[in-house]
């Protein structure tokens, strides 16, 4: 089974590709671009060009503290667009409450379970946002809306939308590089997160190699 792994940027692509090189996993790893729109477009283009049995959104992410500390690995049991909807006087309404669309994709439960077992990752919601959180207030707001959220990134939902349109299951794997909240570049640990991403995919490789869609 061929697997498509979509990251945002080349350093993430290379971190995953290093882990999968020399394994039995038949994978194409692409840098699809930053943000849900570009990630969806690049993923859909790749899926239209060749057959794949699984799509994986991968990269680094912000982690909600204290549940997802810096350097930890997160596997999404749901991939949710956290800011797709409308702001009203009564608060935020997801697009589904406006009567159309979807805001959540759920990876296969058995695959999530096996991925967590192999890697020691934490399983929870990974939120996709178009604007990265930069304040404690917004971090608390998102956590209040999504109590199981472990991480925040910018591409997963776009990748999942493209996969769903092609009828292909999706998984999201993230290594935490920084806390979700006030932006403090000095606290970011991008190198540590990329190393965790490589290590995680090395442990995940046997699961990906052996997994078959239901």
Coordinates of N, CA and C in Angstrom, one line a residue:
X1 N 0.8 -1.2 0.0 CA 0.0 0.0 0.0 C 0.9 1.2 0.0
X2 N 0.6 2.1 -0.9 CA 1.4 3.4 -1.0 C 0.8 4.4 0.0
X3 N 1.6 5.2 0.6 CA 1.2 6.2 1.6 C 1.7 7.5 1.2
X4 N 0.8 8.5 1.3 CA 1.2 9.9 1.0 C 1.3 10.6 2.3
X5 N 2.5 11.2 2.6 CA 2.7 12.0 3.8 C 2.9 13.4 3.4
X6 N 2.0 14.3 3.9 CA 2.0 15.7 3.6 C 2.4 16.5 4.8
X7 N 3.6 17.2 4.6 CA 4.0 18.1 5.7 C 3.9 19.6 5.1
X8 N 4.2 20.5 6.0 CA 4.0 21.9 5.5 C 5.3 22.4 4.8
X9 N 6.5 22.2 5.4 CA 7.7 22.8 4.9 C 8.8 21.7 4.7
X10 N 9.8 22.0 3.9 CA 10.8 21.0 3.6 C 11.5 20.4 4.8
X11 N 11.8 21.2 5.9 CA 12.5 20.5 7.0 C 11.6 19.5 7.7
X12 N 10.3 19.6 7.7 CA 9.4 18.6 8.2 C 9.4 17.4 7.3
X13 N 9.3 17.7 6.0 CA 9.4 16.6 5.0 C 10.7 15.8 5.1
X14 N 11.8 16.4 5.3 CA 13.1 15.7 5.4 C 13.1 14.9 6.7
X15 N 12.6 15.4 7.8 CA 12.5 14.7 9.1 C 11.8 13.4 9.0
X16 N 10.6 13.4 8.2 CA 9.9 12.2 8.0 C 10.6 11.3 7.1
X17 N 11.1 11.8 6.0 CA 11.7 11.0 5.0 C 12.9 10.2 5.5
X18 N 13.7 10.9 6.4 CA 14.8 10.2 7.1 C 14.4 9.0 7.8
X19 N 13.2 9.1 8.5 CA 12.8 8.0 9.3 C 12.3 6.8 8.4
X20 N 11.7 7.1 7.3 CA 11.1 6.1 6.5 C 12.1 5.5 5.5
X21 N 13.2 6.1 5.3 CA 14.2 5.6 4.3 C 14.7 4.3 4.8
X22 N 14.7 3.3 3.9 CA 15.3 2.0 4.2 C 14.3 1.1 4.9
X23 N 13.1 1.6 5.2 CA 12.0 0.7 5.8 C 11.2 0.1 4.6
X24 N 10.3 -0.7 5.0 CA 9.4 -1.3 4.0 C 8.2 -0.5 3.6
X25 N 8.1 0.7 4.2 CA 7.0 1.6 3.9 C 7.2 2.2 2.5
X26 N 6.2 2.0 1.6 CA 6.2 2.7 0.3 C 5.5 4.0 0.4
X27 N 6.3 5.1 0.5 CA 5.7 6.4 0.8 C 6.3 7.5 -0.1
X28 N 5.4 8.4 -0.4 CA 5.9 9.7 -1.0 C 5.7 10.8 0.1
X29 N 6.7 11.5 0.4 CA 6.6 12.6 1.4 C 6.8 13.9 0.7
X30 N 5.8 14.8 0.9 CA 5.8 16.1 0.2 C 5.7 17.2 1.2
X31 N 6.3 18.4 0.8 CA 6.1 19.6 1.5 C 4.9 20.3 0.8
X32 N 3.7 20.2 1.4 CA 2.5 20.7 0.7 C 2.3 22.2 0.8
X33 N 3.0 22.8 1.8 CA 2.8 24.3 2.0 C 2.1 24.6 3.3
X34 N 2.1 25.8 3.7 CA 1.6 26.3 5.0 C 0.2 26.7 4.8
X35 N -0.6 26.2 5.8 CA -2.1 26.6 5.8 C -3.0 25.6 5.2
X36 N -4.2 25.6 5.6 CA -5.2 24.5 5.2 C -5.5 24.6 3.7
X37 N -5.5 25.8 3.1 CA -5.9 25.8 1.7 C -4.8 25.2 0.8
X38 N -3.6 25.7 1.0 CA -2.5 25.2 0.2 C -2.3 23.7 0.5
X39 N -2.4 23.3 1.7 CA -2.2 21.9 2.0 C -3.3 21.0 1.4
X40 N -4.5 21.5 1.3 CA -5.6 20.8 0.6 C -5.3 20.7 -0.9
X41 N -4.9 21.8 -1.4 CA -4.7 21.8 -2.9 C -3.5 20.9 -3.3
X42 N -2.4 20.9 -2.6 CA -1.3 20.1 -2.9 C -1.6 18.6 -2.7
X43 N -2.3 18.3 -1.6 CA -2.7 16.9 -1.3 C -3.6 16.4 -2.3
X44 N -4.6 17.2 -2.7 CA -5.6 16.7 -3.7 C -4.9 16.5 -5.1
X45 N -3.9 17.3 -5.4 CA -3.2 17.2 -6.7 C -2.4 15.9 -6.6
X46 N -1.7 15.6 -5.5 CA -0.9 14.3 -5.4 C -1.9 13.1 -5.5
X47 N -3.0 13.2 -4.8 CA -4.0 12.1 -4.8 C -4.6 11.8 -6.2
X48 N -4.7 12.9 -7.0 CA -5.2 12.8 -8.4 C -4.2 12.2 -9.3
X49 N -2.9 12.3 -9.0 CA -1.9 11.8 -9.9 C -1.5 10.4 -9.7
X50 N -1.8 9.8 -8.5 CA -1.3 8.4 -8.2 C -2.2 7.8 -7.1
X51 N -2.4 6.5 -7.1 CA -3.2 5.9 -6.0 C -2.5 5.8 -4.7
X52 N -3.2 6.1 -3.6 CA -2.6 5.9 -2.3 C -3.7 5.3 -1.4
X53 N -3.2 4.5 -0.4 CA -4.2 3.8 0.5 C -4.3 4.6 1.8
X54 N -3.5 5.6 2.1 CA -3.5 6.3 3.3 C -2.8 7.7 3.1
X55 N -3.4 8.7 3.7 CA -2.7 10.0 3.7 C -2.4 10.4 5.2
X56 N -1.2 10.8 5.4 CA -0.8 11.2 6.8 C -0.4 12.7 6.7
X57 N -1.0 13.5 7.5 CA -0.6 14.9 7.8 C 0.4 14.9 8.9
X58 N 1.6 15.5 8.7 CA 2.7 15.4 9.7 C 3.5 16.7 9.8
X59 N 4.1 16.9 10.9 CA 4.9 18.0 11.1 C 5.0 18.4 12.6
X60 N 5.5 19.6 12.8 CA 5.5 20.1 14.2 C 4.3 20.9 14.5
X61 N 4.1 21.2 15.8 CA 2.9 21.9 16.2 C 3.0 22.6 17.5
X62 N 2.1 23.4 17.9 CA 2.0 23.9 19.2 C 1.2 22.9 20.1
X63 N 1.6 22.8 21.3 CA 1.0 21.8 22.2 C 0.2 22.6 23.3
X64 N -1.0 22.1 23.7 CA -1.7 22.7 24.8 C -1.1 22.1 26.1
X65 N -0.8 23.0 27.0 CA -0.1 22.6 28.2 C -1.1 22.4 29.3
X66 N -0.9 21.4 30.2 CA 0.3 20.6 30.3 C 0.2 19.3 29.6
X67 N -0.9 19.1 28.9 CA -1.1 17.7 28.3 C -0.2 17.3 27.2
X68 N 0.4 18.3 26.5 CA 1.3 17.9 25.4 C 2.5 18.8 25.5
X69 N 3.5 18.4 26.3 CA 4.7 19.2 26.5 C 5.6 19.2 25.3
X70 N 6.4 20.2 25.3 CA 7.4 20.4 24.2 C 8.2 19.1 24.1
X71 N 8.4 18.6 22.8 CA 9.1 17.4 22.5 C 8.3 16.1 22.5
X72 N 7.0 16.2 22.9 CA 6.2 15.1 22.9 C 5.6 14.9 21.5
X73 N 5.0 13.7 21.3 CA 4.4 13.3 20.0 C 2.9 13.2 20.2
X74 N 2.1 13.6 19.3 CA 0.7 13.6 19.3 C 0.1 12.9 18.1
X75 N -0.8 12.0 18.3 CA -1.6 11.4 17.2 C -3.0 11.8 17.3
X76 N -3.6 12.3 16.2 CA -4.9 12.9 16.2 C -6.0 11.7 16.2
X77 N -6.9 11.8 17.2 CA -8.0 10.9 17.1 C -9.2 11.7 16.5
X78 N -9.0 13.0 16.3 CA -9.9 13.8 15.5 C -9.1 15.0 15.0
X79 N -9.5 15.4 13.7 CA -8.8 16.5 13.1 C -9.9 17.5 12.8
X80 N -9.8 18.6 13.6 CA -10.9 19.6 13.6 C -10.5 21.0 13.2
X81 N -11.3 21.6 12.3 CA -11.1 23.0 11.9 C -11.6 23.9 13.0
X82 N -10.8 24.5 13.8 CA -11.2 25.2 15.0 C -11.8 26.6 14.7
X83 N -11.5 27.2 13.6 CA -11.9 28.5 13.3 C -12.7 28.6 12.0
X84 N -13.3 27.5 11.6 CA -14.1 27.5 10.4 C -15.6 27.7 10.8
X85 N -16.1 28.9 10.6 CA -17.5 29.2 11.0 C -17.7 30.7 11.1
X86 N -18.5 31.1 12.1 CA -18.9 32.5 12.2 C -18.8 33.0 13.6
X87 N -18.4 34.2 13.8 CA -18.4 34.9 15.1 C -19.8 35.6 15.2
X88 N -20.5 35.3 16.3 CA -21.7 36.0 16.6 C -21.7 36.7 17.9
X89 N -22.8 37.4 18.2 CA -22.8 38.1 19.5 C -22.9 37.1 20.7
X90 N -23.3 35.9 20.4 CA -23.3 34.8 21.4 C -22.1 33.9 21.4
X91 N -21.1 34.2 20.6 CA -19.9 33.4 20.5 C -19.7 32.8 19.1
X92 N -18.8 31.9 19.1 CA -18.4 31.3 17.8 C -19.4 30.1 17.4
X93 N -19.7 30.1 16.2 CA -20.6 29.0 15.6 C -19.8 28.2 14.6
X94 N -19.5 26.9 14.7 CA -18.8 26.2 13.7 C -19.7 26.1 12.4
X95 N -19.1 25.9 11.3 CA -19.8 25.9 10.0 C -21.0 24.9 10.0
X96 N -20.8 23.8 10.7 CA -21.8 22.8 10.8 C -23.1 23.3 11.4
X97 N -23.0 24.2 12.4 CA -24.2 24.8 13.0 C -24.8 25.9 12.1
X98 N -24.1 26.2 11.1 CA -24.7 27.2 10.1 C -25.5 26.4 9.0
X99 N -25.4 25.0 9.1 CA -26.2 24.2 8.2 C -25.5 23.6 7.0
X100 N -24.1 23.6 7.0 CA -23.4 23.0 5.9 C -22.0 22.7 6.3
X101 N -21.3 21.9 5.4 CA -19.9 21.6 5.6 C -19.7 20.6 6.7
X102 N -18.4 20.5 7.1 CA -17.9 19.6 8.1 C -16.8 20.3 8.8
X103 N -16.6 20.0 10.1 CA -15.4 20.6 10.8 C -14.5 19.5 11.4
X104 N -14.9 18.3 11.3 CA -14.1 17.2 11.9 C -14.0 16.0 11.1
X105 N -12.7 15.5 10.9 CA -12.5 14.2 10.3 C -11.9 13.3 11.4
X106 N -12.3 12.0 11.4 CA -11.8 11.1 12.4 C -10.9 10.0 11.7
X107 N -9.7 9.9 12.1 CA -8.8 8.8 11.5 C -9.4 7.5 12.0
X108 N -9.0 6.4 11.3 CA -9.4 5.0 11.7 C -9.0 4.7 13.2
X109 N -9.9 4.3 14.0 CA -9.6 4.0 15.4 C -8.5 3.0 15.6
X110 N -8.5 2.0 14.8 CA -7.5 0.9 15.0 C -6.1 1.5 14.6
X111 N -6.0 2.3 13.6 CA -4.8 2.9 13.2 C -4.2 3.9 14.3
X112 N -5.1 4.7 14.9 CA -4.7 5.6 16.0 C -4.2 4.8 17.1
X113 N -4.9 3.7 17.5 CA -4.5 2.9 18.6 C -3.2 2.2 18.4
X114 N -3.0 1.7 17.2 CA -1.7 1.1 16.9 C -0.6 2.1 16.8
X115 N -0.8 3.3 16.3 CA 0.2 4.3 16.2 C 0.6 4.7 17.6
X116 N -0.4 4.9 18.5 CA -0.1 5.3 19.9 C 0.7 4.2 20.6
X117 N 0.3 2.9 20.4 CA 1.0 1.8 21.0 C 2.5 1.7 20.6
X118 N 2.7 2.0 19.3 CA 4.1 1.8 18.7 C 5.0 3.0 19.1
X119 N 4.4 4.2 19.2 CA 5.3 5.4 19.4 C 5.3 5.9 20.8
X120 N 4.3 5.6 21.6 CA 4.1 6.2 22.9 C 3.5 7.6 22.9
X121 N 3.0 7.9 21.8 CA 2.4 9.2 21.6 C 1.1 9.4 22.4
X122 N 0.6 10.6 22.6 CA -0.6 10.9 23.2 C -1.7 11.0 22.1
X123 N -2.9 10.5 22.3 CA -4.0 10.6 21.4 C -4.9 11.7 21.8
X124 N -5.4 12.5 20.9 CA -6.3 13.6 21.2 C -6.6 14.4 20.0
X125 N -7.4 15.4 20.1 CA -7.8 16.2 19.0 C -6.6 17.1 18.6
X126 N -6.4 17.2 17.3 CA -5.4 18.2 16.8 C -6.2 19.3 16.0
X127 N -6.1 20.5 16.4 CA -6.9 21.6 15.9 C -6.2 22.2 14.7
X128 N -6.9 22.5 13.6 CA -6.4 23.2 12.5 C -6.9 24.7 12.6
X129 N -5.9 25.6 12.5 CA -6.3 27.0 12.5 C -5.6 27.7 11.4
X130 N -6.3 28.8 10.9 CA -5.6 29.6 9.9 C -4.8 30.7 10.5
X131 N -5.1 31.1 11.8 CA -4.3 32.1 12.5 C -3.8 31.4 13.7
X132 N -2.5 31.3 13.9 CA -1.9 30.6 15.0 C -2.2 31.4 16.3
X133 N -2.5 30.7 17.4 CA -2.8 31.3 18.6 C -1.5 32.0 19.2
X134 N -1.8 33.3 19.7 CA -0.7 34.1 20.2 C -1.0 34.7 21.6
X135 N -2.1 34.3 22.2 CA -2.4 34.8 23.5 C -2.9 33.7 24.4
X136 N -2.8 33.9 25.7 CA -3.3 32.9 26.7 C -4.8 32.8 26.6
X137 N -5.4 34.0 26.4 CA -6.9 34.0 26.3 C -7.4 33.1 25.2
X138 N -6.8 33.2 24.0 CA -7.3 32.4 22.9 C -7.0 30.9 23.1
X139 N -5.8 30.6 23.7 CA -5.5 29.3 24.0 C -6.6 28.7 25.0
X140 N -7.0 29.4 26.0 CA -8.0 29.0 26.9 C -9.4 28.8 26.2
X141 N -9.7 29.8 25.3 CA -10.9 29.7 24.6 C -11.0 28.4 23.7
X142 N -9.9 28.1 23.0 CA -9.9 26.9 22.2 C -10.0 25.7 23.0
X143 N -9.3 25.6 24.1 CA -9.3 24.5 25.0 C -10.7 24.3 25.6
X144 N -11.4 25.4 25.9 CA -12.7 25.3 26.4 C -13.7 24.7 25.3
X145 N -13.5 25.1 24.1 CA -14.4 24.6 23.0 C -14.0 23.2 22.7
X146 N -12.8 22.8 22.8 CA -12.3 21.5 22.4 C -11.5 20.9 23.6
X147 N -12.2 20.3 24.6 CA -11.5 19.9 25.8 C -10.4 18.8 25.5
X148 N -10.6 18.0 24.5 CA -9.6 16.9 24.2 C -8.5 17.4 23.3
X149 N -8.4 18.7 23.0 CA -7.4 19.1 22.1 C -6.0 19.0 22.8
X150 N -5.0 18.5 22.0 CA -3.7 18.4 22.5 C -2.7 19.3 21.7
X151 N -3.1 19.6 20.5 CA -2.1 20.4 19.6 C -2.9 21.2 18.6
X152 N -2.2 22.2 18.1 CA -2.7 23.2 17.2 C -1.7 23.3 16.0
X153 N -2.2 23.2 14.8 CA -1.3 23.3 13.6 C -2.2 24.0 12.5
X154 N -1.7 24.0 11.3 CA -2.3 24.8 10.3 C -2.7 24.0 9.0
X155 N -2.4 22.7 9.0 CA -2.6 22.0 7.7 C -3.5 20.7 7.8
X156 N -3.7 20.1 9.0 CA -4.3 18.8 9.1 C -5.7 18.8 8.4
X157 N -6.5 19.7 8.7 CA -7.9 19.7 8.2 C -7.9 19.8 6.7
X158 N -7.0 20.6 6.1 CA -7.0 20.7 4.7 C -6.5 19.4 4.1
X159 N -5.6 18.7 4.6 CA -5.1 17.4 4.2 C -6.3 16.4 4.3
X160 N -7.0 16.5 5.4 CA -8.1 15.5 5.6 C -9.2 15.8 4.7
X161 N -9.5 17.0 4.3 CA -10.6 17.3 3.4 C -10.2 16.7 2.0
X162 N -9.0 16.9 1.6 CA -8.6 16.3 0.3 C -8.6 14.8 0.3
X163 N -8.2 14.2 1.4 CA -8.3 12.7 1.5 C -9.7 12.3 1.4
X164 N -10.6 12.9 2.1 CA -12.0 12.5 2.2 C -12.6 12.6 0.8
X165 N -12.3 13.7 0.0 CA -12.8 13.8 -1.3 C -12.4 12.7 -2.2
X166 N -11.2 12.1 -1.9 CA -10.7 11.0 -2.7 C -11.0 9.6 -2.1
X167 N -11.7 9.6 -1.0 CA -12.1 8.4 -0.3 C -11.0 7.6 0.3
X168 N -10.0 8.4 0.8 CA -8.8 7.8 1.4 C -8.7 8.1 2.8
X169 N -8.4 7.1 3.7 CA -8.3 7.4 5.2 C -7.2 8.3 5.5
X170 N -7.2 9.0 6.6 CA -6.2 10.0 7.0 C -5.8 9.8 8.4
X171 N -4.5 10.2 8.7 CA -4.0 10.2 10.0 C -3.2 11.5 10.2
X172 N -3.1 12.0 11.4 CA -2.3 13.2 11.6 C -1.3 12.9 12.8
X173 N -0.1 13.2 12.6 CA 1.0 13.0 13.6 C 1.8 14.3 13.8
X174 N 1.9 14.8 15.0 CA 2.5 16.0 15.3 C 3.5 15.9 16.4
X175 N 4.7 16.6 16.3 CA 5.6 16.7 17.4 C 5.6 18.1 17.9
X176 N 5.5 18.3 19.2 CA 5.3 19.6 19.8 C 6.6 20.4 19.9
X177 N 6.6 21.6 19.3 CA 7.7 22.4 19.3 C 7.6 23.6 20.3
X178 N 6.4 23.9 20.7 CA 6.2 25.1 21.5 C 4.8 25.0 22.2
X179 N 4.6 25.7 23.3 CA 3.3 25.8 23.9 C 2.3 26.6 23.1
X180 N 1.1 26.2 23.1 CA 0.0 27.1 22.5 C -0.2 28.2 23.5
X181 N -0.2 29.5 23.0 CA -0.4 30.6 23.9 C 0.5 31.8 23.5
X182 N 0.9 32.6 24.4 CA 1.7 33.8 24.1 C 2.9 33.4 23.2
X183 N 3.2 34.1 22.2 CA 4.3 33.8 21.3 C 5.6 34.2 22.0
X184 N 6.5 33.2 22.2 CA 7.8 33.4 22.8 C 8.8 32.6 22.0
X185 N 9.4 33.2 21.0 CA 10.3 32.5 20.1 C 11.4 31.8 20.8
X186 N 11.8 32.4 21.9 CA 12.9 31.9 22.7 C 12.6 30.5 23.3
X187 N 11.3 30.3 23.5 CA 10.8 29.0 24.1 C 10.6 27.9 23.1
X188 N 10.7 28.2 21.8 CA 10.4 27.2 20.8 C 11.6 26.3 20.7
X189 N 11.3 25.0 20.5 CA 12.3 24.0 20.4 C 12.1 23.2 19.1
X190 N 12.3 23.9 18.0 CA 12.0 23.3 16.7 C 12.9 22.1 16.4
X191 N 14.2 22.2 16.7 CA 15.1 21.1 16.5 C 14.7 19.9 17.3
X192 N 14.3 20.1 18.5 CA 13.9 19.0 19.4 C 12.6 18.3 18.8
X193 N 11.7 19.2 18.3 CA 10.5 18.6 17.8 C 10.7 17.9 16.5
X194 N 11.6 18.4 15.6 CA 11.9 17.6 14.4 C 12.6 16.3 14.7
X195 N 13.4 16.3 15.7 CA 14.1 15.0 16.1 C 13.0 14.0 16.6
X196 N 12.0 14.6 17.4 CA 11.0 13.7 17.9 C 10.1 13.2 16.7
X197 N 9.9 14.0 15.7 CA 9.1 13.6 14.6 C 9.8 12.5 13.8
X198 N 11.1 12.6 13.6 CA 11.9 11.5 13.0 C 11.9 10.2 13.8
X199 N 12.1 10.4 15.1 CA 12.0 9.2 16.0 C 10.7 8.5 16.0
X200 N 9.6 9.4 16.0 CA 8.3 8.9 16.0 C 7.9 8.1 14.8
X201 N 8.3 8.6 13.6 CA 8.0 7.9 12.4 C 8.8 6.7 12.2
X202 N 10.0 6.7 12.8 CA 10.8 5.4 12.8 C 10.1 4.3 13.5
X203 N 9.5 4.6 14.7 CA 8.7 3.7 15.4 C 7.4 3.3 14.7
X204 N 6.8 4.3 14.0 CA 5.5 4.2 13.3 C 5.6 3.3 12.1
X205 N 6.8 3.2 11.5 CA 7.0 2.6 10.2 C 6.4 1.2 10.1
X206 N 6.6 0.3 11.1 CA 6.1 -1.0 11.1 C 4.5 -1.0 11.0
X207 N 3.9 0.0 11.7 CA 2.5 0.1 11.8 C 2.0 0.5 10.4
X208 N 2.6 1.4 9.8 CA 2.2 1.9 8.4 C 2.4 0.8 7.4
X209 N 3.5 0.1 7.6 CA 3.8 -1.0 6.6 C 2.7 -2.1 6.7
X210 N 2.3 -2.4 7.9 CA 1.3 -3.5 8.0 C -0.1 -3.2 8.0
X211 N -0.4 -1.9 8.0 CA -1.8 -1.5 8.1 C -2.6 -1.6 6.8
X212 N -3.8 -2.1 6.8 CA -4.6 -2.2 5.6 C -6.0 -1.5 5.9
X213 N -6.5 -0.7 4.9 CA -7.8 -0.1 5.1 C -8.9 -1.2 5.3
X214 N -9.8 -0.9 6.1 CA -10.9 -1.8 6.4 C -11.8 -2.0 5.1

